[in-house]
mmCIF file of C-alpha atoms in Angstrom:
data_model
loop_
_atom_site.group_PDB
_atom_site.id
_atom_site.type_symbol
_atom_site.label_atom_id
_atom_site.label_comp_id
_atom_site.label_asym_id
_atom_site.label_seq_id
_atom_site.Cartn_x
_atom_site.Cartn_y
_atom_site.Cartn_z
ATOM 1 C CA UNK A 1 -33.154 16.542 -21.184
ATOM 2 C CA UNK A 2 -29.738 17.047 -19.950
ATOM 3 C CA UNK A 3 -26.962 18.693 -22.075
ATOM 4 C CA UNK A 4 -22.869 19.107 -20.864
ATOM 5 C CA UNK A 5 -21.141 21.353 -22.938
ATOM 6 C CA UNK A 6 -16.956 22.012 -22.483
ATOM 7 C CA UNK A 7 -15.266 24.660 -22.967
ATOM 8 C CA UNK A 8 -11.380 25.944 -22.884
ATOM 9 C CA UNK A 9 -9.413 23.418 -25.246
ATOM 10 C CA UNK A 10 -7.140 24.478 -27.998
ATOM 11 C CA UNK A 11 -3.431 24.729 -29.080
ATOM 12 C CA UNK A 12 -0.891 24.857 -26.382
ATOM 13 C CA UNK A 13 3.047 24.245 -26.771
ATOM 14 C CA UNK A 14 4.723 21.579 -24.406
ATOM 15 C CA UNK A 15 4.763 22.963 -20.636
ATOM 16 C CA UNK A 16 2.059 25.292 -21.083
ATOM 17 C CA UNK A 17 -0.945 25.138 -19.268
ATOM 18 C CA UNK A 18 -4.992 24.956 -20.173
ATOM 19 C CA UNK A 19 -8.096 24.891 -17.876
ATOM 20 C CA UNK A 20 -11.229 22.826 -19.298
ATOM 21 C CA UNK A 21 -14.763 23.958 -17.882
ATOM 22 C CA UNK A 22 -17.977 21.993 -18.702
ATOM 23 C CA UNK A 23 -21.410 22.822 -17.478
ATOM 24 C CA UNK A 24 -24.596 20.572 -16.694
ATOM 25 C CA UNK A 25 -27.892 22.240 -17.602
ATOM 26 C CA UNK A 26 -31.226 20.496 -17.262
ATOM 27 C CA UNK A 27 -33.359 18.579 -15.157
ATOM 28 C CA UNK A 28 -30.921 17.223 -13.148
ATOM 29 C CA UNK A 29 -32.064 15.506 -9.794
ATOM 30 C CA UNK A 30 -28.795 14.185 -8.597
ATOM 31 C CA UNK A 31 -24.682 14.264 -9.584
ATOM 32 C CA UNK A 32 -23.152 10.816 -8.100
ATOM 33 C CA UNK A 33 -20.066 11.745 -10.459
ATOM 34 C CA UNK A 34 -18.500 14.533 -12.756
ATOM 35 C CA UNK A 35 -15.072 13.788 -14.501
ATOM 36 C CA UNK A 36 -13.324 14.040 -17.504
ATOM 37 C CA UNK A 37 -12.349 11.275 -20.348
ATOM 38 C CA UNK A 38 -10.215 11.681 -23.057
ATOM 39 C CA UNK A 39 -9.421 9.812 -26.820
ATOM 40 C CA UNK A 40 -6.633 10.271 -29.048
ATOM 41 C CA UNK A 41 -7.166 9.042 -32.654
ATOM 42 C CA UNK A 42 -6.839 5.185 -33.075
ATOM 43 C CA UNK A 43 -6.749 4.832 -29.058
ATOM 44 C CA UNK A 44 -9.886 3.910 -26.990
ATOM 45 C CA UNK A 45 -11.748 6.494 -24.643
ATOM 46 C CA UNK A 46 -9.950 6.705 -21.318
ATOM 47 C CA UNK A 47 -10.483 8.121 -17.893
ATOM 48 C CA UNK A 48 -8.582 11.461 -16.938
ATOM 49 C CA UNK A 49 -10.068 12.291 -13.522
ATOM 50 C CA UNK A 50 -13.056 11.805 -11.592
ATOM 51 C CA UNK A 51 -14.937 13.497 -9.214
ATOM 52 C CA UNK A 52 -17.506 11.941 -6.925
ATOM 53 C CA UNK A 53 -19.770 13.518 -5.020
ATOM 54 C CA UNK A 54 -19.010 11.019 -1.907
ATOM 55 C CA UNK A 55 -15.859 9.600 -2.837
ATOM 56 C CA UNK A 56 -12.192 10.302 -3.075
ATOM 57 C CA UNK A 57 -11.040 11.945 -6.383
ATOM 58 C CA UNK A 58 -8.909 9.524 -8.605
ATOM 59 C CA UNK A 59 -6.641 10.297 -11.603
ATOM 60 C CA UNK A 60 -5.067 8.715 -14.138
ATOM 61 C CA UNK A 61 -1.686 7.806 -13.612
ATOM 62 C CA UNK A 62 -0.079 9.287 -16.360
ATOM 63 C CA UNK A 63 -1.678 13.090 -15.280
ATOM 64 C CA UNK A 64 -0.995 12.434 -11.723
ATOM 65 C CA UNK A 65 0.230 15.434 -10.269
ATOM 66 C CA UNK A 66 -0.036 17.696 -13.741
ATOM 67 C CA UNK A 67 -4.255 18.093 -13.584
ATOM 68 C CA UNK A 68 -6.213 18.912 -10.829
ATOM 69 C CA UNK A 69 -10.172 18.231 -11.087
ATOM 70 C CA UNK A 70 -12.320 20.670 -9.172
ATOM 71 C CA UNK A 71 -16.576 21.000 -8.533
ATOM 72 C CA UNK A 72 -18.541 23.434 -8.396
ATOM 73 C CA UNK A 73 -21.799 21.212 -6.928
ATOM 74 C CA UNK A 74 -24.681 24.622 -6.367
ATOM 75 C CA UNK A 75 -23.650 25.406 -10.172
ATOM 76 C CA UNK A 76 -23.490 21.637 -11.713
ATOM 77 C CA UNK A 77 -19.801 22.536 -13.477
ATOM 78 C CA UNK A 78 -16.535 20.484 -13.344
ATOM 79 C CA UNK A 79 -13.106 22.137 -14.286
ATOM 80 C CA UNK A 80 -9.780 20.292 -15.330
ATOM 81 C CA UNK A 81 -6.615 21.867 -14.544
ATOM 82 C CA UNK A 82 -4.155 21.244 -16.847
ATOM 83 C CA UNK A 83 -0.842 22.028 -15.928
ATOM 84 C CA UNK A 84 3.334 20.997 -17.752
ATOM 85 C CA UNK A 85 1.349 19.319 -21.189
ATOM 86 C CA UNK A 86 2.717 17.208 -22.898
ATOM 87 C CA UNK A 87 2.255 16.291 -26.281
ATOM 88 C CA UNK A 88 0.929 12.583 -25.228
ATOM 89 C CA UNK A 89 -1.988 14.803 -23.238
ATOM 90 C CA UNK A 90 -3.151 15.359 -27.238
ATOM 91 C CA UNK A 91 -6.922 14.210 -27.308
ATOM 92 C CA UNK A 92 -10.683 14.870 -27.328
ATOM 93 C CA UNK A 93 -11.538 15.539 -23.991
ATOM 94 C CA UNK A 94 -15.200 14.692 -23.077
ATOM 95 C CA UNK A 95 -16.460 15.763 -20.049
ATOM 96 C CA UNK A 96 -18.997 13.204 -18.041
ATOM 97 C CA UNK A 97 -21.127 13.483 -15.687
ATOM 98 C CA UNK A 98 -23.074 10.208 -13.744
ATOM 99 C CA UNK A 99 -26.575 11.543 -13.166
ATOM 100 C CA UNK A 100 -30.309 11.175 -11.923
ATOM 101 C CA UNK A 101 -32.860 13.289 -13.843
ATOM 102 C CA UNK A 102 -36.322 14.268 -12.182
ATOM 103 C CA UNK A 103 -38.146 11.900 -13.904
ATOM 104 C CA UNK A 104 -36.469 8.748 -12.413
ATOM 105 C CA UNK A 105 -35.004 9.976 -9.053
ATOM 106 C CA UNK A 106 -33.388 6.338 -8.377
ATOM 107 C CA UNK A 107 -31.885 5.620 -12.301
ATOM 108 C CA UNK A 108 -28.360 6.878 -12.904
ATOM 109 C CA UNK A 109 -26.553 6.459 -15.786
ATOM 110 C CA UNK A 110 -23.590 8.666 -17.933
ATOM 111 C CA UNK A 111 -24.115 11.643 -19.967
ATOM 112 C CA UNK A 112 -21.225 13.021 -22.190
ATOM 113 C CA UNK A 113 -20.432 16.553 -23.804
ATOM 114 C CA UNK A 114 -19.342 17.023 -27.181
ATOM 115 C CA UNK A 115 -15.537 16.930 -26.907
ATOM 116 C CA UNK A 116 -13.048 19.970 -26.661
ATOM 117 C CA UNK A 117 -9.585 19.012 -28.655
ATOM 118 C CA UNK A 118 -6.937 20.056 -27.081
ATOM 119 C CA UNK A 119 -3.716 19.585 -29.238
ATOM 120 C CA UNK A 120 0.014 20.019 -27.191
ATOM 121 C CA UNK A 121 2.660 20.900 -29.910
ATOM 122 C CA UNK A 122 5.404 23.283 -30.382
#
């Protein structure tokens, strides 16, 4: 089985900065994708960033020029960045990753982490 766990959340006052890690463990064949979602309470799940492995990185336009995604392919990790927060960036952030496991080389589909809050108040 495949687990992603995240790490790095926590309390940070506006302008301040935090840098999310999550790792993939497990018997991973093949990444197409690692990013990072977030969801604030009463608000729907929504894409931060994005990472694919051939493809252009893509952000949400609302963190656009405040987080920067990074890889780490040999080691299966994904890092967020996290730079001037505001108190709107307040959420669960859920790291994903779009993956092939050895048993069906061919069949994608999304795994997610647990969730790291990350809360943006003075």
């Amino acid at each position: 089985q495949v687990q992603l766990v995240e790490s790095g959340g926590g309390l940070v006052q506006p302008g301040g900065s935090l840098r999310l890690s999550c790792a993939a463990s497990g018997s991973i064949f093949s990444i197409r994708a690692m990013g990072w979602y977030r969801q604030a309470p009463g608000k729907e799940r929504e894409l931060v960033a994005s990472d694919p492995t051939d493809g252009t990185t893509r952000y949400a336009d609302s963190v656009k020029g405040r987080f920067t995604i990074s890889r780490d392919n040999a080691k299966n990790t994904v890092s967020l960045q996290m730079n001037s927060l505001k108190p709107e960036d307040t959420a669960v952030y859920y790291c994903n990753a779009d993956l092939a496991m050895y048993g069906s080389h061919w069949f994608y589909r999304d795994y997610w982490g647990q969730g790291t809050q990350v809360t943006v108040s003075s």
